[in-house]
Amino acid sequence: MIPFLDLKAQYQQIKREVDVEVSRAMESGQFVLGPDVAAFEDRFAAYCNVEHCVALNTGTSALHLALLAAGIGPGDEVITVSMTFVATTAAVLYCGAKPVFVDVDPRTWTMDPNLIEAAITPRTKAILPVHLHGLMADMDPITDIARRRGLIVIEDAAQAHGAEYRGRRAGSMGSIGCFSYYPGKNLGAFGEGGASVTNDPDLAQRMRLLRDWGQESKYNHVVPGYNYRMDGIQGAVLKVKMNYIEAWTEGRRAAASHYERLLEGKRCGRPAPPAHCRHVYHVYAIEVPERDKVQKALQAAGIATGIHYPIPVHLQKAYANLGCGPGDLPVTEGVASRFLSLPIYSELRPEQIAEVVSQLESAANI
Ligand SMILES: Cc1ncc(COP(=O)(O)O)c(C=O)c1O
């Protein structure tokens, strides 16, 4: 069996260190926010090359608070993509705003900047690109359009810890960057977690207020807020994991290079990161015809795969009231039908990668 993800192997690697830190956190009695969370915030802000990190309970909360702090509300429109996890869209709807989808670039599977201008209306307030699978969206044209048209850029960097675009880290190019520390993410908590990062002290302050019930001081609520605080134990875990994130990321990149070498010349779409981007391979997706059949055959051969994502958000039943339908986003819909995510993690060994590719060759006509 080659699992899709191996969190147990990762835990074994850091067990000694993390167990000490978690015990210490428990003995401290600081179960919500506290010094471990604050220390993690400092480390993660430095990692992203930004001034402020606001640690939260989930990546969804990070998107929600980022939009609220940026002043997005009812009647506003936010330009985003449908090729993402539903949380990106849900956060816009939580604010009472309307998500407006644009299609993705068929080479990178991220927001196609050429389609943004046509989607702008007098109600447009923000652009919300998603750094899908760990590859940053084409941020130069996106931030350029935003500057010219007076729009805010919020990055959904939930899958892109440590990714870079022309040497700039994910989360540092928009007004706010939003991260998830869901356990399977490149930097994962031992439960739920998330954070927003920014260089703007006012936005950071607003998000700190909103995550803690809008309290300026105890029981003094100056704005209606939320309970979006990070647990102390998660701060302790994530602080330890910061010591490993770069090595793990390089492990993922090495695994991706190995896949790339073995898949060269094969008839399947593969990640094609532009030379100026550092892809961090949260997901290693390929495009294959007859994807569902191939996935079943791989499963039978003991290889677990995933699909990120099989139904784009604009075609989900839950969001039918947005009024979108089949054919609205042809590139998104096409890749959704062909995407297949192969196992990728730093513990994945070269012989396992060779086995995945060999089984893929038997299962698919590539
Ligand atoms: C692109 C994207 N955005 C947002 C989220 C939401 O993060 P969380 O699950 O931590 O709420 C995820 C997590 O899966 C994601 O992949």
Coordinates of C-alpha atoms and ligand atoms in Angstrom, one line a residue:
M1 CA 0.0 0.0 0.0
I2 CA 1.2 3.5 -0.8
P3 CA -0.9 5.9 1.2
F4 CA -2.0 9.3 -0.1
L5 CA -0.6 11.0 3.0
D6 CA 1.5 9.6 5.9
L7 CA 0.9 11.8 8.9
K8 CA 1.9 8.9 11.2
A9 CA 5.4 8.8 9.7
Q10 CA 5.7 12.6 10.1
Y11 CA 4.7 12.3 13.7
Q12 CA 7.3 9.6 14.4
Q13 CA 10.0 12.0 13.1
I14 CA 9.2 14.8 15.5
K15 CA 7.5 12.8 18.4
R16 CA 10.2 13.4 21.0
E17 CA 10.3 17.2 20.5
V18 CA 6.6 17.7 20.0
D19 CA 5.6 15.5 23.0
V20 CA 7.7 17.6 25.3
E21 CA 6.3 20.9 23.9
V22 CA 2.7 19.7 24.1
S23 CA 3.2 18.4 27.7
R24 CA 4.7 21.8 28.6
A25 CA 1.8 23.6 27.0
M26 CA -0.7 21.5 28.9
E27 CA 1.1 22.1 32.2
S28 CA 1.1 25.8 31.5
G29 CA -2.7 25.8 31.5
Q30 CA -2.7 28.2 28.5
F31 CA -5.2 26.4 26.3
V32 CA -6.4 29.3 24.2
L33 CA -4.0 31.7 22.5
G34 CA -1.1 32.4 25.0
P35 CA 2.7 32.5 24.6
D36 CA 3.1 29.4 22.3
V37 CA 0.6 30.9 19.8
A38 CA 2.3 34.3 20.0
A39 CA 5.7 32.7 19.5
F40 CA 4.4 30.7 16.5
E41 CA 2.8 33.9 15.0
D42 CA 6.3 35.6 15.1
R43 CA 7.9 32.6 13.4
F44 CA 5.3 32.3 10.8
A45 CA 5.3 36.0 10.0
A46 CA 9.1 35.9 9.5
Y47 CA 8.7 32.8 7.3
C48 CA 6.2 34.6 5.1
N49 CA 8.3 37.8 5.1
V50 CA 5.6 39.9 6.6
E51 CA 5.1 42.0 9.7
H52 CA 2.1 40.4 11.3
C53 CA 0.5 36.9 11.7
V54 CA -2.9 36.5 13.3
A55 CA -3.3 32.8 14.4
L56 CA -6.8 31.5 14.1
N57 CA -8.9 28.3 14.5
T58 CA -9.2 27.5 10.8
G59 CA -8.2 28.6 7.3
T60 CA -11.8 29.3 6.6
S61 CA -11.8 31.8 9.5
A62 CA -8.7 33.4 8.1
L63 CA -10.5 34.1 4.8
H64 CA -13.6 35.3 6.6
L65 CA -11.7 37.7 8.8
A66 CA -9.5 38.9 6.0
L67 CA -12.6 39.8 4.0
L68 CA -14.3 41.5 6.9
A69 CA -11.1 43.4 7.9
A70 CA -10.9 44.6 4.3
G71 CA -14.4 46.0 4.6
I72 CA -16.1 43.5 2.3
G73 CA -19.9 43.3 3.0
P74 CA -23.3 42.9 1.6
G75 CA -23.6 44.1 -2.0
D76 CA -19.9 43.8 -2.7
E77 CA -18.5 41.5 -5.4
V78 CA -15.3 39.4 -5.0
I79 CA -13.6 38.0 -8.1
T80 CA -12.3 34.5 -7.4
V81 CA -12.0 31.0 -8.9
S82 CA -14.2 28.0 -8.8
M83 CA -11.3 25.5 -9.0
T84 CA -10.7 25.5 -5.2
F85 CA -12.0 24.0 -2.0
V86 CA -15.5 25.4 -1.2
A87 CA -14.1 27.4 1.8
T88 CA -12.9 30.2 -0.6
T89 CA -16.5 30.8 -1.8
A90 CA -18.1 30.2 1.5
A91 CA -16.0 32.9 3.2
V92 CA -17.2 35.5 0.6
L93 CA -20.8 34.4 1.2
Y94 CA -20.3 34.6 5.0
C95 CA -19.7 38.4 4.5
G96 CA -22.9 38.7 2.5
A97 CA -20.8 39.5 -0.6
K98 CA -21.1 37.8 -4.0
P99 CA -18.4 35.5 -5.4
V100 CA -17.8 36.2 -9.1
F101 CA -15.9 33.3 -10.8
V102 CA -13.3 33.6 -13.5
D103 CA -11.7 30.6 -15.3
V104 CA -8.2 29.3 -14.7
D105 CA -5.2 29.2 -16.9
P106 CA -5.0 25.7 -18.5
R107 CA -1.2 25.6 -17.9
T108 CA -1.1 26.5 -14.2
W109 CA -4.7 25.8 -13.1
T110 CA -4.7 29.1 -11.2
M111 CA -6.7 32.3 -11.9
D112 CA -6.3 33.5 -15.5
P113 CA -5.5 37.2 -15.1
N114 CA -6.6 38.0 -18.6
L115 CA -10.2 37.3 -17.6
I116 CA -10.3 39.7 -14.5
E117 CA -11.0 43.0 -16.2
A118 CA -14.1 41.7 -17.9
A119 CA -15.4 40.5 -14.5
I120 CA -15.0 43.9 -12.8
T121 CA -18.3 45.8 -12.1
P122 CA -18.9 49.0 -10.0
R123 CA -19.6 46.6 -7.1
T124 CA -16.2 44.8 -7.3
K125 CA -14.2 45.3 -4.1
A126 CA -11.6 42.5 -4.1
I127 CA -9.7 39.8 -6.0
L128 CA -9.2 36.5 -4.2
P129 CA -6.8 34.3 -6.1
V130 CA -6.1 30.8 -4.9
H131 CA -2.6 29.3 -4.9
L132 CA -3.9 25.9 -6.0
H133 CA -1.9 22.8 -5.0
G134 CA 1.0 25.0 -3.8
L135 CA 1.6 27.1 -6.9
M136 CA 1.1 30.8 -6.6
A137 CA -1.3 32.4 -8.9
D138 CA 0.1 34.9 -11.5
M139 CA 0.4 37.7 -8.9
D140 CA 2.1 40.5 -10.9
P141 CA -0.8 41.0 -13.4
I142 CA -3.3 40.4 -10.6
T143 CA -1.9 43.0 -8.2
D144 CA -1.4 45.4 -11.2
I145 CA -5.0 45.2 -12.2
A146 CA -6.0 45.7 -8.5
R147 CA -3.8 48.8 -8.1
R148 CA -5.2 50.3 -11.3
R149 CA -8.8 49.6 -10.5
G150 CA -8.7 50.3 -6.7
L151 CA -9.3 46.7 -5.6
I152 CA -8.0 44.8 -2.6
V153 CA -6.1 41.5 -3.1
I154 CA -6.5 38.7 -0.6
E155 CA -4.5 35.6 -1.2
D156 CA -5.9 32.2 -0.5
A157 CA -2.6 30.6 0.5
A158 CA -4.2 27.6 2.4
Q159 CA -2.2 25.2 0.2
A160 CA 0.9 27.3 -0.3
H161 CA 3.1 27.6 2.8
G162 CA 6.5 28.8 1.6
A163 CA 5.6 29.1 -2.0
E164 CA 7.2 31.9 -3.9
Y165 CA 6.6 34.2 -6.9
R166 CA 9.7 36.1 -8.1
G167 CA 11.2 35.5 -4.7
R168 CA 8.2 36.8 -2.8
R169 CA 6.5 34.5 -0.4
A170 CA 2.9 33.4 -0.6
G171 CA 0.8 35.6 1.6
S172 CA 3.1 38.6 1.3
M173 CA 1.9 40.0 -2.1
G174 CA -1.7 40.8 -1.4
S175 CA -3.1 43.0 1.4
I176 CA -3.7 39.8 3.4
G177 CA -2.7 36.2 2.9
C178 CA -4.7 33.3 4.4
F179 CA -3.3 30.0 5.5
S180 CA -4.8 26.7 6.8
Y181 CA -3.0 24.4 9.2
Y182 CA -5.5 21.5 8.7
P183 CA -3.5 18.3 9.5
G184 CA -2.9 17.3 5.9
K185 CA -1.6 20.7 4.9
N186 CA 2.2 21.3 4.3
L187 CA 2.2 22.8 7.8
G188 CA -0.4 21.0 9.7
A189 CA -1.7 21.3 13.3
F190 CA -2.8 18.4 15.5
G191 CA -6.4 19.4 14.7
E192 CA -7.7 22.6 13.1
G193 CA -5.8 25.8 12.6
G194 CA -5.3 28.8 10.4
A195 CA -3.8 32.2 10.2
S196 CA -3.9 35.5 8.3
V197 CA -0.7 37.4 7.5
T198 CA -0.3 41.0 6.5
N199 CA 2.1 44.0 6.5
D200 CA -0.7 46.4 7.4
P201 CA -0.8 47.0 11.2
D202 CA -4.4 48.2 11.1
L203 CA -5.7 45.1 9.2
A204 CA -3.8 42.9 11.7
Q205 CA -5.3 44.8 14.7
R206 CA -8.8 44.5 13.2
M207 CA -8.4 40.7 12.7
R208 CA -7.0 40.3 16.3
L209 CA -10.1 42.1 17.5
L210 CA -12.5 40.1 15.4
R211 CA -11.0 36.7 16.3
D212 CA -11.6 37.3 20.0
W213 CA -15.2 38.4 20.2
G214 CA -14.3 42.0 19.3
Q215 CA -13.0 42.5 22.8
E216 CA -10.6 45.4 23.3
S217 CA -10.1 44.3 26.9
K218 CA -11.9 41.6 28.9
Y219 CA -15.7 41.9 28.4
N220 CA -15.3 45.2 26.6
H221 CA -16.7 44.4 23.2
V222 CA -16.1 47.2 20.7
V223 CA -17.2 45.4 17.5
P224 CA -19.3 42.3 17.0
G225 CA -16.7 39.5 16.7
Y226 CA -16.2 35.8 16.5
N227 CA -14.6 33.0 18.5
Y228 CA -11.8 32.2 16.0
R229 CA -8.9 31.9 18.4
M230 CA -6.1 29.3 18.0
D231 CA -5.7 26.7 20.7
G232 CA -2.5 27.0 22.8
I233 CA -1.6 23.3 22.1
Q234 CA -1.8 24.0 18.3
G235 CA 0.6 26.9 18.8
A236 CA 3.1 24.5 20.6
V237 CA 2.8 21.9 17.8
L238 CA 3.1 24.4 14.9
K239 CA 6.1 26.1 16.6
V240 CA 8.0 22.7 16.6
K241 CA 6.9 22.0 13.0
M242 CA 8.4 25.4 11.9
N243 CA 11.8 23.7 12.4
Y244 CA 11.0 21.2 9.7
I245 CA 8.8 23.0 7.2
E246 CA 11.7 23.9 4.8
A247 CA 13.1 20.4 4.8
W248 CA 9.7 18.9 4.3
T249 CA 9.0 21.3 1.5
E250 CA 12.3 20.4 -0.2
G251 CA 11.3 16.8 0.2
R252 CA 8.1 17.4 -1.6
R253 CA 9.9 19.3 -4.3
A254 CA 12.3 16.4 -4.8
A255 CA 9.5 13.9 -5.0
A256 CA 7.8 16.2 -7.6
S257 CA 11.0 16.3 -9.6
H258 CA 11.2 12.5 -9.5
Y259 CA 7.6 12.2 -10.8
E260 CA 8.4 14.8 -13.5
R261 CA 11.4 12.8 -14.7
L262 CA 9.4 9.5 -14.8
L263 CA 6.3 11.1 -16.5
E264 CA 8.3 12.9 -19.1
G265 CA 6.9 12.2 -22.6
K266 CA 3.8 10.5 -21.2
R267 CA 0.4 11.7 -22.5
C268 CA -0.8 13.3 -19.3
G269 CA -1.1 16.9 -18.0
R270 CA 1.5 17.6 -15.3
P271 CA 2.2 20.6 -13.0
A272 CA 4.1 23.2 -15.1
P273 CA 5.3 25.8 -12.7
P274 CA 6.7 28.9 -14.3
A275 CA 10.5 29.3 -13.7
H276 CA 9.9 32.3 -11.4
C277 CA 7.7 30.3 -9.1
R278 CA 8.6 28.0 -6.2
H279 CA 5.9 25.3 -6.2
V280 CA 5.5 23.7 -2.8
Y281 CA 3.5 20.7 -4.1
H282 CA 0.8 20.4 -1.4
V283 CA -0.8 18.3 -4.2
Y284 CA 0.8 16.7 -7.2
A285 CA -2.0 16.6 -9.7
I286 CA -1.9 15.2 -13.2
E287 CA -4.6 15.3 -15.9
V288 CA -5.6 11.9 -17.3
P289 CA -8.5 10.8 -19.5
E290 CA -10.9 8.3 -18.0
R291 CA -9.8 9.5 -14.6
D292 CA -12.4 7.6 -12.5
K293 CA -11.4 4.3 -14.1
V294 CA -7.7 5.0 -13.6
Q295 CA -8.3 5.9 -10.0
K296 CA -10.1 2.7 -9.3
A297 CA -7.3 0.6 -11.0
L298 CA -4.7 2.4 -8.9
Q299 CA -6.7 1.7 -5.8
A300 CA -6.9 -2.0 -6.7
A301 CA -3.1 -1.9 -7.1
G302 CA -2.7 -0.5 -3.6
I303 CA -2.1 3.1 -4.5
A304 CA -4.2 5.8 -2.9
T305 CA -5.0 8.9 -4.9
G306 CA -7.2 12.0 -4.4
I307 CA -9.0 14.5 -6.6
H308 CA -8.6 18.2 -5.9
Y309 CA -11.4 18.9 -6.9
P310 CA -13.9 16.7 -8.8
I311 CA -16.8 19.2 -8.8
P312 CA -15.9 22.8 -9.2
V313 CA -17.6 25.1 -6.7
H314 CA -19.9 26.8 -9.3
L315 CA -21.4 23.4 -10.1
Q316 CA -21.9 22.3 -6.4
K317 CA -25.6 21.8 -5.4
A318 CA -24.9 23.9 -2.3
Y319 CA -24.1 27.0 -4.4
A320 CA -26.8 26.5 -7.1
N321 CA -28.3 29.8 -6.1
L322 CA -25.3 31.6 -7.5
G323 CA -26.9 31.0 -10.8
C324 CA -23.9 29.3 -12.6
G325 CA -24.2 26.2 -14.8
P326 CA -22.2 23.8 -16.9
G327 CA -20.2 25.5 -19.6
D328 CA -19.7 28.7 -17.7
L329 CA -16.0 27.9 -16.9
P330 CA -14.8 25.5 -19.5
V331 CA -11.2 25.2 -18.4
T332 CA -12.1 24.6 -14.8
E333 CA -14.8 22.1 -15.7
G334 CA -12.4 20.2 -18.1
V335 CA -9.6 19.9 -15.6
A336 CA -12.0 18.9 -12.8
S337 CA -13.0 15.9 -15.0
R338 CA -9.3 14.9 -15.6
F339 CA -7.5 15.8 -12.3
L340 CA -5.9 13.0 -10.3
S341 CA -3.7 13.7 -7.3
L342 CA -0.8 11.3 -6.7
P343 CA 0.7 10.6 -3.3
I344 CA 3.3 13.3 -2.4
Y345 CA 5.0 13.9 1.0
S346 CA 8.6 14.3 2.1
E347 CA 8.7 10.7 3.4
L348 CA 7.7 9.2 0.0
R349 CA 10.6 7.2 -1.3
P350 CA 11.9 7.2 -4.9
E351 CA 11.0 3.5 -5.3
Q352 CA 7.4 4.2 -4.2
I353 CA 7.2 7.0 -6.8
A354 CA 8.5 4.6 -9.4
E355 CA 5.8 2.1 -8.3
V356 CA 3.1 4.8 -8.6
V357 CA 4.2 5.7 -12.1
S358 CA 4.5 2.1 -13.2
Q359 CA 1.0 1.3 -11.9
L360 CA -0.3 4.5 -13.6
E361 CA 1.2 3.3 -16.9
S362 CA -0.7 0.0 -16.6
A363 CA -3.9 1.7 -15.5
A364 CA -4.0 4.6 -18.0
N365 CA -3.5 4.8 -21.7
I366 CA -0.7 7.4 -21.4
Ligands
LIG1 C1 -7.8 26.5 -1.0 C2 -8.3 26.3 0.4 N1 -8.9 27.4 0.9 C3 -9.4 27.3 2.2 C4 -9.3 26.2 2.9 C5 -10.0 26.2 4.3 O1 -9.1 25.8 5.3 P1 -9.6 25.1 6.7 O2 -9.9 23.7 6.3 O3 -8.4 25.2 7.6 O4 -10.8 25.9 7.1 C6 -8.7 25.1 2.4 C7 -8.6 23.8 3.2 O5 -8.8 22.7 2.8 C8 -8.2 25.1 1.1 O6 -7.6 24.1 0.5

